[in-house]
Amino acid sequence: MTMTTPRPITSALDARFKPTLYARVGKENSFTLESYRADGGYEAVQRAFALGPDPVIDEMKKSGLRGRGGAGFPTGLKWSFMPLKDGRQHYLICNADESEPGSFKDRYLLTEDPHQLIEGMLIAGFAMRASIGYIYIRGEYVLGAERIDAAIAEARAAGLLGKNVLGSGFDFDLFLHRGAGAYICGEETALMNSLEGLRANPRLKPPFPAASGIYNLPTTINNVESFCAAPHILRYGADWYSSMGTEKSKGNKLFQISGPVARPGVFELPLGATFREIIYDFAGGPLEPIKAIIPGGSSTPMMPWNDAILDTPMDYEAIGAQGSMLGTGGVILIPQDYCIVNATWNLVRFYAHESCGKCTPCREGIGSWMTKIYEKLVRGGGKPGDVELILDMSDNIAGKSFCALADACLGPVVSSIKLFRDEYDYLIANGKSQYGGRSRWAEE
Amino acid sequence: MPYFTDKQTVLEDIFSRYPQTEQGRRSALMPLLREVQNALGYVPEAQMEEISTLIGTTATEVKSVMSFYSTYHTIPTGKWHIQVCATLSCALAGSDALWDDLTETLETVPGEVTPDKLFSVQKVECLGSCGTAPMLQVSDIGYAECVTRKKLHTLLEHLKNGGEFVPDTRVPVFMQGGQQLDALENEVGGRTADLEPLPMPG
Ligand SMILES: Cc1cc2nc3c(=O)[nH]c(=O)nc-3n(C[C@H](O)[C@H](O)[C@H](O)COP(=O)(O)O)c2cc1C
Ligand code: FES
């Protein structure tokens, strides 16, 4: 008899799939310490204390968790970059800036289960010998800030933060820092400048944050969802975690869906679940014909609406093979009768507004030229050759900017031209689009 | 009048979150700006000066940092500062029409305050709540979600009549007892409570 390894879990409909990140959402007072503890909260960090810092990092590595902030860097590996006993203060930062259009998963982790995040940061701090943590939350998340602040106070009063956490000998304290409306603050080095009270321009890398981050000291920064995965990995084990997902994309993830669907929202699925699953089984299907899918937040290239794409597993590799990216898992559906040039212009405008102005390719390329030419197109003043000009500009900007913001803008630009060149041409030839550029607004 | 003179506990609380170093003091800039703006609706020149002294820099520096962020205002705002999300998911849900209706109803444009001092308006970028589009943010209080024409007008009337703004707190997550609900509200997958935690080591 041959031993067969169990089939990996790649669907949230699979009876073996049990959501964890959002499992407590919807419970009364889910955000209180009492409620969190009643569900076994803060047991994982005790397990971490019993294991010791290095085995915790090993467990994180073994789990296969990759950063959920968009770039997908292996979390355990990142944690292992922090210098060992170098005698300096180590910092931990939670990136709760969540500003990539289409992304709204961290928001409910913050408001509904703040202790899950605090426990995740405690585990990370212990593993990386960091005794101070900051949660950088975008300024607009008012309820999130209130809930996090209250949870920090509760945790401090219960001896879960402060000196000698739970008698372990480990000191850890945590503070909240509120942002003020700038997308670039989500970029990790810009975030550090912002936290230091400076203009949030990105910093040159290297040095990487693990060598020199906030206040020039060793720092590790992770996304909210990455930290929130840690207590579950410690509690149920790396093998449980990696039983979900595909070969190189392990675990569960929060996927968001917005645009014209019956039930927009956030769904917890194993990596490798298909677009069809989230769109139809969970979001109830589109409300009108769709032409494009933005798979993982506004910076990820658009994909066409067809069966092959709908059946593509949502994991880093499979979406990559289709020419796009998993990103933050923020799916946006663009309806058939919404002008694609207008939709793209909306995003170009966003990135132009958010360009920090530090480097020329982004400030001039995106902030000025790209914006002007798109504005001209949607106003009906496009000329033959404009599309070639956009592509040429894109070529000149790609990979040449200081941080990834300019490239993020090119995602929708280049992909929309590739997929919907006919719409650009029609708009240029006729001075107006064959589709509307405004959506109907619900009366009631 | 200096704003922080009689607010020593506020100052202590803010500075206690950062290291007792030059760099650490500077970190207090954003929370100090927010403190002033929430009280006054904007940050006047005198307070930029005051904050610069508190954190050991110049007023020009403070102004330069402020101008980087879209949240800080250097001119007065209305009692209710209404911010409309203009980014894609909200645009797909009709935010252009919402914006037109809002500005026409209030007869105002960005940068102005209505004569009754009640309202000012601003277009903002993705509020991180695309699942409940179209979205509004009211001052530094919270969100109005899934804003229909009727809802907008009810809200404006309510605020005009002296009402308070009560933020929406819809959570578009479909979970019941640790189990997820599909589009037909059927429980799918397993229940989280059935997962067995590993035994404690040692
Ligand atoms: C322009 C830009 C914006 C970003 N915005 C965010 C964000 O809002 N939240 C986030 O977690 N990561 C964001 N990132 C990624 C961060 O730089 C960083 O990779 C991430 O916080 C690391 O955490 P992770 O490894 O857990 O994903 C952004 C990156 C860029 C270039
Ligand atoms: S696009 Fe409006 S909240 Fe995201």
XYZ file of C-alpha atoms and ligand atoms in Angstrom:
681
model
C 0.000 0.000 0.000
C 1.335 3.424 -0.858
C 1.088 6.327 1.522
C -0.630 9.300 0.000
C -0.195 12.737 1.440
C -3.555 14.365 2.015
C -4.779 16.637 -0.727
C -3.947 20.247 0.206
C -6.838 22.494 1.155
C -7.483 25.013 -1.608
C -11.131 25.846 -1.141
C -13.050 27.466 1.678
C -15.921 25.128 0.801
C -13.724 22.165 1.772
C -15.033 20.792 5.075
C -11.449 20.695 6.354
C -11.011 24.438 5.923
C -11.540 26.305 9.162
C -11.192 30.085 9.104
C -9.101 31.561 11.904
C -8.228 35.203 11.179
C -11.840 36.360 11.159
C -13.257 33.469 13.189
C -14.237 35.773 16.046
C -15.838 38.458 13.895
C -19.526 38.782 14.680
C -19.204 37.628 18.276
C -20.515 40.026 20.841
C -17.689 42.171 22.256
C -15.143 40.282 20.166
C -12.743 43.192 20.682
C -12.476 42.829 24.461
C -9.784 40.998 26.366
C -12.369 38.916 28.160
C -13.848 37.664 24.921
C -10.424 37.011 23.386
C -9.288 35.042 26.412
C -12.482 33.001 26.508
C -11.540 31.764 23.022
C -8.054 30.729 24.089
C -6.416 34.078 23.417
C -2.864 34.704 24.696
C -2.192 30.969 24.949
C -0.138 31.022 21.753
C 2.274 33.584 23.173
C 2.774 31.353 26.221
C 3.610 28.544 23.852
C 6.092 30.872 22.180
C 7.669 31.658 25.571
C 7.964 27.951 26.287
C 9.593 27.273 22.914
C 12.109 30.141 22.949
C 12.784 32.801 20.297
C 14.648 30.799 17.654
C 12.212 27.872 17.521
C 9.434 30.444 17.059
C 11.208 31.840 14.003
C 11.736 28.288 12.731
C 8.046 27.567 13.126
C 7.181 30.719 11.191
C 9.604 29.733 8.428
C 8.177 26.233 8.281
C 4.621 27.534 8.003
C 5.375 29.150 4.655
C 3.593 32.389 5.616
C 4.398 35.211 3.217
C 3.853 38.880 3.995
C 0.254 39.907 3.442
C 0.989 43.594 2.825
C 1.361 43.032 -0.892
C 4.923 42.020 -1.638
C 4.679 38.457 -0.302
C 8.104 38.255 1.307
C 8.489 35.142 3.537
C 7.728 36.286 7.073
C 9.897 33.818 9.011
C 12.880 34.685 6.846
C 12.311 38.397 7.435
C 12.198 37.769 11.183
C 15.519 35.937 11.020
C 17.228 39.040 9.564
C 17.091 40.880 12.872
C 20.535 41.000 14.469
C 20.998 38.727 17.470
C 22.208 40.019 20.806
C 23.713 43.271 19.568
C 22.757 45.227 22.676
C 20.709 47.779 20.737
C 17.040 48.546 21.091
C 15.022 46.565 18.524
C 11.723 47.821 17.166
C 8.689 46.191 15.686
C 6.240 48.059 13.489
C 2.830 46.988 12.368
C 1.854 48.444 9.015
C -1.831 49.293 9.421
C -1.792 52.009 6.779
C -4.014 49.984 4.418
C -4.433 52.446 1.560
C -4.129 50.460 -1.653
C -7.496 50.949 -3.359
C -9.536 47.764 -3.217
C -8.032 46.691 0.124
C -10.078 46.724 3.317
C -9.175 43.551 5.196
C -6.921 44.971 7.917
C -9.645 47.384 8.927
C -11.809 44.654 10.477
C -8.840 42.851 12.026
C -8.193 46.135 13.852
C -11.755 46.891 14.912
C -13.083 43.398 15.586
C -10.127 41.547 17.054
C -7.402 43.935 18.275
C -6.055 41.446 20.821
C -5.273 38.982 18.042
C -2.941 41.614 16.572
C -1.408 42.428 19.947
C -0.713 38.747 20.581
C 0.840 38.428 17.117
C 3.114 41.378 17.825
C 4.050 39.952 21.221
C 5.105 36.706 19.571
C 7.072 38.598 16.928
C 8.675 40.882 19.480
C 9.724 37.925 21.596
C 11.180 36.097 18.592
C 13.114 39.152 17.410
C 14.157 40.477 20.812
C 12.251 43.678 20.225
C 10.783 45.330 23.283
C 8.951 48.245 21.682
C 6.303 48.077 19.006
C 4.344 50.694 17.090
C 1.111 50.209 15.241
C 1.002 52.769 12.437
C -2.669 53.050 11.584
C -4.011 55.195 8.759
C -5.561 58.363 10.158
C -9.020 57.667 8.760
C -9.451 54.461 10.763
C -10.960 56.134 13.801
C -12.812 53.163 15.262
C -9.769 50.964 14.658
C -7.594 53.439 16.549
C -10.049 53.554 19.454
C -10.305 49.782 19.672
C -6.540 49.289 19.454
C -5.934 51.951 22.094
C -8.469 50.366 24.421
C -7.036 46.895 23.825
C -3.495 48.110 24.540
C -4.696 49.615 27.819
C -6.485 46.382 28.766
C -3.437 44.302 27.894
C -1.154 46.569 29.905
C -3.435 46.364 32.940
C -3.488 42.567 32.666
C 0.305 42.256 32.538
C 0.286 41.251 28.862
C 2.262 44.339 27.931
C 4.941 46.113 29.906
C 7.717 44.648 32.022
C 8.037 40.882 32.394
C 5.051 39.855 30.255
C 3.156 37.018 31.984
C 6.181 36.316 34.156
C 8.292 35.325 31.134
C 11.064 37.827 31.768
C 10.297 39.398 28.374
C 9.505 43.139 28.288
C 7.317 44.504 25.543
C 5.332 47.658 25.141
C 3.172 48.816 22.311
C 2.037 52.232 21.066
C -0.383 53.485 18.470
C 0.596 56.117 15.914
C -2.055 57.611 13.654
C -1.263 58.619 10.074
C -2.735 61.590 8.242
C -3.906 60.662 4.779
C -0.953 59.768 2.574
C -0.830 56.469 0.674
C 2.952 56.527 0.483
C 3.110 56.016 4.258
C 2.297 52.358 3.548
C 5.723 51.990 1.946
C 7.800 50.717 4.837
C 10.623 53.269 4.838
C 8.281 56.205 4.156
C 6.265 54.970 7.123
C 9.345 55.169 9.321
C 9.985 58.749 8.241
C 6.381 59.578 8.957
C 6.631 58.017 12.403
C 9.702 60.148 13.028
C 7.675 63.281 12.278
C 9.285 63.898 8.893
C 7.818 64.203 5.412
C 7.026 60.651 4.363
C 9.530 60.249 1.565
C 10.855 56.706 1.129
C 14.421 55.995 2.228
C 17.168 54.460 0.193
C 17.591 50.703 0.706
C 20.053 49.361 1.785
C 20.354 49.758 4.670
C 17.322 47.573 5.179
C 15.123 48.162 8.216
C 16.544 45.140 10.054
C 19.918 46.899 10.043
C 18.719 50.474 10.396
C 15.058 51.335 10.647
C 13.139 53.621 12.949
C 15.520 55.934 14.865
C 18.334 54.169 12.935
C 17.798 51.033 15.010
C 17.019 47.447 13.929
C 13.369 47.292 12.922
C 11.019 44.745 11.449
C 7.825 45.819 9.804
C 4.927 43.590 8.900
C 1.393 43.960 7.714
C -1.512 43.563 10.173
C -2.654 40.289 8.631
C 0.883 38.835 8.756
C 1.094 39.480 12.497
C -2.420 38.138 13.017
C -1.450 34.821 11.419
C 1.308 34.253 13.996
C -0.854 33.261 17.017
C -2.623 30.641 14.893
C 0.630 29.228 13.551
C 1.935 28.947 17.104
C -1.320 27.478 18.367
C -2.059 24.897 15.711
C 1.419 24.422 14.258
C 3.237 25.085 11.010
C 1.999 21.783 9.552
C -1.612 22.833 9.991
C -0.843 26.152 8.328
C 0.945 24.673 5.373
C -1.781 22.067 4.827
C -3.694 24.968 3.301
C -2.718 26.477 -0.022
C -0.678 25.469 -3.015
C 2.911 24.351 -3.421
C 4.560 27.718 -2.835
C 1.657 29.753 -1.502
C 0.705 28.450 1.906
C -1.979 29.212 4.392
C -5.186 31.183 4.573
C -5.679 34.775 3.495
C -8.265 37.496 3.641
C -9.595 38.309 0.174
C -11.654 41.395 -0.461
C -14.091 41.989 -3.262
C -15.667 45.254 -4.375
C -17.385 46.629 -7.442
C -20.764 45.462 -8.751
C -21.270 42.135 -6.948
C -24.251 40.978 -4.911
C -22.321 40.764 -1.666
C -19.103 42.778 -1.513
C -16.970 42.057 1.520
C -14.009 40.205 2.961
C -13.764 36.434 2.770
C -11.226 34.160 4.395
C -10.051 31.560 1.909
C -7.078 29.258 1.585
C -4.557 30.411 -0.987
C -5.295 28.627 -4.216
C -9.050 29.179 -4.080
C -10.236 30.369 -7.486
C -11.612 33.724 -8.561
C -14.809 31.859 -9.372
C -15.109 30.760 -5.763
C -14.857 34.229 -4.272
C -16.939 35.913 -6.981
C -19.765 33.385 -7.194
C -19.796 31.184 -4.078
C -19.058 33.958 -1.614
C -19.858 37.299 -3.215
C -22.998 36.003 -4.929
C -21.906 36.808 -8.486
C -21.743 40.022 -10.496
C -24.756 42.313 -10.752
C -23.981 43.231 -14.338
C -21.686 42.012 -17.135
C -18.011 42.385 -16.177
C -15.064 42.975 -18.477
C -12.050 43.153 -16.202
C -10.824 41.835 -12.865
C -8.277 43.689 -10.801
C -7.000 40.793 -8.706
C -5.115 42.223 -5.756
C -5.499 45.947 -5.196
C -5.382 48.767 -7.720
C -1.697 48.386 -8.579
C -2.035 44.819 -9.835
C -2.528 44.529 -13.608
C -6.081 44.030 -14.837
C -7.051 40.616 -16.106
C -9.768 39.842 -18.657
C -13.082 38.341 -17.604
C -13.113 34.801 -19.005
C -13.334 31.185 -17.845
C -9.586 30.652 -17.758
C -9.123 33.603 -15.406
C -12.137 32.692 -13.291
C -10.637 29.237 -12.778
C -7.198 30.586 -11.915
C -6.201 29.779 -8.333
C -5.591 32.874 -6.261
C -2.014 32.277 -5.229
C 1.225 34.148 -5.858
C 2.411 31.894 -8.685
C -0.793 31.234 -10.617
C -1.793 34.896 -10.766
C 1.805 35.732 -11.640
C 1.647 33.284 -14.532
C -1.386 35.207 -15.832
C 0.649 38.405 -15.839
C -0.669 39.943 -12.676
C -0.143 39.734 -8.911
C -1.869 38.522 -5.757
C -1.028 41.816 -4.033
C -3.277 42.472 -1.063
C -5.995 40.130 -2.354
C -8.293 43.066 -3.069
C -10.410 42.022 -6.042
C -12.200 44.800 -7.961
C -14.623 43.989 -10.773
C -14.999 46.505 -13.589
C -18.327 46.359 -15.406
C -18.640 46.026 -19.171
C -20.275 49.388 -19.726
C -17.869 51.493 -17.696
C -15.270 53.188 -19.893
C -11.919 51.510 -19.205
C -9.961 54.664 -19.979
C -12.013 56.438 -17.347
C -11.442 53.652 -14.823
C -7.709 53.774 -15.509
C -7.727 57.581 -15.311
C -9.313 57.272 -11.873
C -6.335 55.204 -10.702
C -3.724 57.347 -12.484
C -5.211 60.343 -10.704
C -4.921 58.435 -7.408
C -1.243 57.595 -7.873
C -0.474 61.099 -9.143
C -2.102 62.599 -6.071
C -0.169 60.229 -3.825
C 3.237 60.623 -5.465
C 5.536 61.997 -2.779
C 7.486 64.126 -5.229
C 10.889 62.820 -4.254
C 12.025 61.296 -7.535
C 11.661 62.676 -11.046
C 10.222 59.630 -12.889
C 7.309 59.516 -10.477
C 6.813 63.232 -9.842
C 7.028 64.277 -13.496
C 6.162 60.989 -15.195
C 3.110 60.038 -13.167
C 2.345 63.247 -11.304
C 2.401 65.449 -14.360
C 2.656 63.824 -17.824
C 0.615 60.686 -17.298
C -2.116 62.616 -15.516
C -2.306 65.277 -18.207
C -2.504 62.860 -21.077
C -5.233 60.774 -19.401
C -7.174 63.882 -18.539
C -6.984 64.951 -22.168
C -8.144 61.506 -23.327
C -11.197 61.326 -21.087
C -12.153 64.885 -22.017
C -12.251 63.796 -25.631
C -9.110 65.588 -26.768
C -7.008 62.517 -27.544
C -4.932 62.333 -30.727
C -3.580 59.398 -32.721
C -0.254 58.408 -31.207
C -1.311 59.173 -27.642
C -1.480 55.498 -26.687
C 2.007 54.950 -28.089
C 3.136 57.950 -26.076
C 1.661 56.480 -22.872
C 3.376 53.163 -23.537
C 6.650 54.895 -24.288
C 6.405 56.926 -21.095
C 5.558 53.782 -19.147
C 8.670 52.159 -20.543
C 10.741 55.076 -19.366
C 9.246 55.121 -15.884
C 9.183 51.353 -15.224
C 11.844 50.298 -12.744
C 13.377 53.786 -12.659
C 11.570 55.328 -9.724
C 12.868 55.512 -6.174
C 10.128 53.310 -4.720
C 7.429 51.059 -6.127
C 4.693 53.713 -6.296
C 5.320 54.656 -9.928
C 5.372 51.005 -10.983
C 2.141 50.527 -9.066
C 0.516 53.134 -11.299
C 1.781 51.421 -14.438
C -0.012 48.182 -13.477
C -3.482 49.394 -14.494
C -2.131 51.659 -17.283
C -0.224 49.067 -19.282
C -2.692 46.230 -18.673
C -5.727 48.290 -19.667
C -4.075 49.242 -22.941
C -3.084 45.650 -23.599
C -6.582 44.326 -22.931
C -8.772 47.168 -24.150
C -6.799 48.935 -26.844
C -9.991 49.149 -28.886
C -11.607 51.347 -26.229
C -8.666 53.745 -26.261
C -8.742 53.895 -30.062
C -12.495 54.446 -30.170
C -12.273 57.226 -27.598
C -9.488 58.944 -29.508
C -11.226 58.595 -32.888
C -14.651 59.734 -31.688
C -13.895 62.149 -28.874
C -16.101 60.119 -26.595
C -16.203 56.604 -25.253
C -18.683 53.962 -26.396
C -19.347 53.443 -22.702
C -20.247 55.818 -19.910
C -17.671 57.056 -17.446
C -20.110 57.514 -14.601
C -21.932 54.887 -12.630
C -25.502 55.189 -11.475
C -25.809 56.157 -7.848
C -28.357 54.289 -5.752
C -31.370 56.409 -4.785
C -32.331 54.514 -1.644
C -3.305 82.074 23.080
C -1.038 79.036 23.285
C -3.111 75.903 22.875
C -1.117 73.487 25.019
C -0.454 75.675 28.077
C -3.197 74.103 30.173
C -2.874 70.651 28.619
C 0.143 69.173 30.361
C -1.400 65.705 30.741
C -2.159 65.561 27.012
C 1.436 66.504 26.254
C 2.840 64.002 28.704
C 0.696 61.245 27.259
C 1.800 62.041 23.711
C 5.512 62.344 24.496
C 5.463 59.152 26.600
C 4.884 57.085 23.457
C 8.259 57.979 21.960
C 11.891 57.779 23.103
C 13.265 60.570 25.288
C 15.604 61.695 22.536
C 15.667 64.496 19.995
C 14.326 62.153 17.328
C 11.737 60.847 19.735
C 10.422 64.338 20.499
C 10.055 65.013 16.815
C 7.838 61.910 16.528
C 5.199 63.730 18.538
C 4.559 66.057 15.604
C 1.663 64.177 14.042
C -0.271 63.527 17.262
C 0.192 67.183 18.288
C -1.133 68.415 14.939
C -4.126 66.128 15.222
C -4.822 67.317 18.741
C -4.963 70.946 17.598
C -6.936 70.240 14.459
C -9.569 68.210 16.270
C -10.090 71.072 18.694
C -9.977 73.996 16.248
C -10.917 72.442 12.902
C -7.578 73.500 11.410
C -4.030 74.343 12.451
C -3.438 78.120 12.686
C 0.048 79.613 12.165
C 0.389 80.350 15.877
C -0.026 76.665 16.703
C 2.515 75.617 14.075
C 4.904 77.909 15.902
C 3.883 76.498 19.280
C 4.278 72.889 18.137
C 7.653 73.630 16.569
C 8.927 74.857 19.935
C 7.540 71.798 21.716
C 9.354 69.373 19.423
C 12.470 71.423 18.838
C 12.184 72.478 15.212
C 11.020 75.477 13.171
C 7.528 76.521 12.151
C 8.587 76.227 8.513
C 9.484 72.596 9.110
C 6.124 71.963 10.720
C 4.378 73.589 7.781
C 6.408 71.550 5.323
C 5.449 68.288 7.010
C 1.808 69.359 7.270
C 1.624 70.111 3.573
C 2.676 66.532 2.852
C -0.505 65.085 4.341
C -4.031 65.638 3.103
C -5.587 65.467 6.591
C -4.146 68.691 7.974
C -5.852 71.973 7.172
C -4.279 75.400 7.290
C -7.618 77.118 6.724
C -10.787 76.744 8.828
C -13.199 73.900 8.099
C -16.887 73.620 8.875
C -18.234 72.000 12.006
C -18.788 68.980 9.787
C -15.996 68.379 7.304
C -17.463 66.015 4.733
C -14.998 63.964 2.741
C -16.095 61.984 -0.283
C -14.062 59.042 -1.525
C -13.377 59.489 -5.237
C -11.378 56.327 -5.916
C -12.373 53.476 -8.214
C -14.634 51.225 -6.126
C -16.565 54.244 -4.912
C -16.647 55.727 -8.425
C -18.169 52.443 -9.621
C -20.842 52.903 -6.963
C -21.714 56.434 -8.069
C -19.427 58.722 -6.081
C -19.281 61.280 -8.936
C -23.019 61.833 -8.698
C -22.787 61.836 -4.923
C -20.160 64.569 -4.998
C -22.192 66.700 -7.414
C -25.298 66.335 -5.288
C -23.424 67.147 -2.081
C -21.740 70.285 -3.418
C -24.934 71.475 -5.145
C -27.054 70.898 -2.060
C -24.626 72.705 0.216
C -23.766 75.250 -2.490
C -20.111 75.005 -1.633
C -16.760 74.022 -3.094
C -13.553 72.675 -1.534
C -11.685 75.329 0.448
C -14.866 77.120 1.508
C -17.033 76.881 4.586
C -20.813 77.317 4.273
C -22.070 80.673 5.650
C -23.662 78.934 8.657
C -20.158 77.544 9.438
C -21.622 74.043 9.466
C -20.064 72.379 6.423
C -16.955 72.078 4.340
C -16.266 69.468 1.680
C -13.257 67.637 0.286
C -12.646 64.858 -2.213
C -10.379 62.204 -0.736
C -8.804 58.978 -1.911
C -9.731 55.377 -1.029
C -10.878 55.208 2.589
C -10.133 51.492 2.915
C -13.772 50.576 2.964
C -14.432 49.699 -0.674
C -16.813 46.905 0.357
C -19.283 49.495 1.616
C -18.978 51.970 -1.286
C -19.794 54.766 -1.875
C -18.124 56.204 1.172
C -18.075 59.425 3.146
C -15.944 60.420 6.082
C -17.223 63.056 8.476
C -14.545 65.123 10.252
C -12.292 62.936 12.417
C -15.299 61.019 13.690
C -15.973 58.185 11.319
C -17.576 56.878 8.154
C -20.971 56.924 6.522
C -21.155 53.740 4.458
C -23.205 52.598 1.440
C -24.373 56.192 0.998
C -27.475 56.451 -1.176
C -29.042 59.737 -2.282
C -31.698 59.372 0.368
C -29.159 58.583 3.062
C -27.054 61.608 2.124
C -29.998 63.983 2.358
C -31.203 62.496 5.627
C -27.722 62.952 7.044
C -27.380 66.559 5.872
C -30.802 67.462 7.293
C -29.922 65.783 10.577
C -26.669 67.727 10.878
C -28.327 71.002 9.843
C -30.878 70.495 12.601
C -28.162 70.267 15.206
C -27.905 66.469 15.273
C -24.688 64.604 16.033
C -22.956 62.399 13.484
C -23.143 58.718 14.350
C -20.709 56.667 12.266
C -21.714 53.440 10.547
C -19.941 50.308 11.710
C -21.045 47.735 9.182
C -18.713 44.765 8.983
C -18.958 43.086 5.567
C -17.638 39.786 6.903
C -19.943 36.779 6.911
C -18.993 34.577 9.806
C -21.186 32.716 12.273
C -19.814 30.888 15.277
C -16.402 30.652 13.641
C -17.851 29.279 10.431
C -18.127 31.141 7.164
C -21.397 31.726 5.317
C -21.552 31.482 1.555
C -23.607 33.771 -0.660
C -26.762 31.765 0.119
C -26.059 32.105 3.848
C -25.229 28.420 4.129
C -22.476 27.465 6.546
C -19.511 26.204 4.538
C -16.158 24.691 5.501
C -15.444 23.603 9.040
C -15.831 25.265 12.360
C -12.731 26.912 13.832
C -13.674 25.703 17.294
C -13.032 22.137 16.111
C -9.320 22.827 15.613
C -7.164 21.211 18.289
C -4.432 23.403 19.773
C -1.043 21.693 20.068
C -0.009 20.624 23.567
C 2.269 22.996 25.481
C 5.936 22.086 24.950
C 8.048 20.825 27.857
C 3.603 52.579 -2.382
C 3.494 51.439 -1.425
C 2.414 51.364 -0.558
C 2.320 50.324 0.371
N 1.242 50.287 1.217
C 1.158 49.296 2.147
C 0.079 49.255 3.083
O -0.803 50.117 3.072
N 0.043 48.249 4.003
C 1.024 47.288 4.052
O 0.954 46.406 4.904
N 2.036 47.290 3.166
C 2.142 48.275 2.230
N 3.216 48.294 1.371
C 4.249 47.246 1.506
C 5.247 47.610 2.603
O 6.279 48.413 2.053
C 5.898 46.379 3.233
O 6.371 45.562 2.211
C 4.977 45.577 4.095
O 4.385 46.372 5.081
C 5.738 44.460 4.746
O 4.879 43.647 5.513
P 4.607 42.120 5.125
O 5.924 41.498 4.814
O 3.973 41.548 6.330
O 3.708 42.143 3.941
C 3.314 49.328 0.418
C 4.383 49.393 -0.484
C 4.482 50.429 -1.395
C 5.646 50.463 -2.320
S -12.471 53.220 -3.233
Fe -13.668 54.332 -1.823
S -13.224 53.288 0.019
Fe -11.930 52.290 -1.375
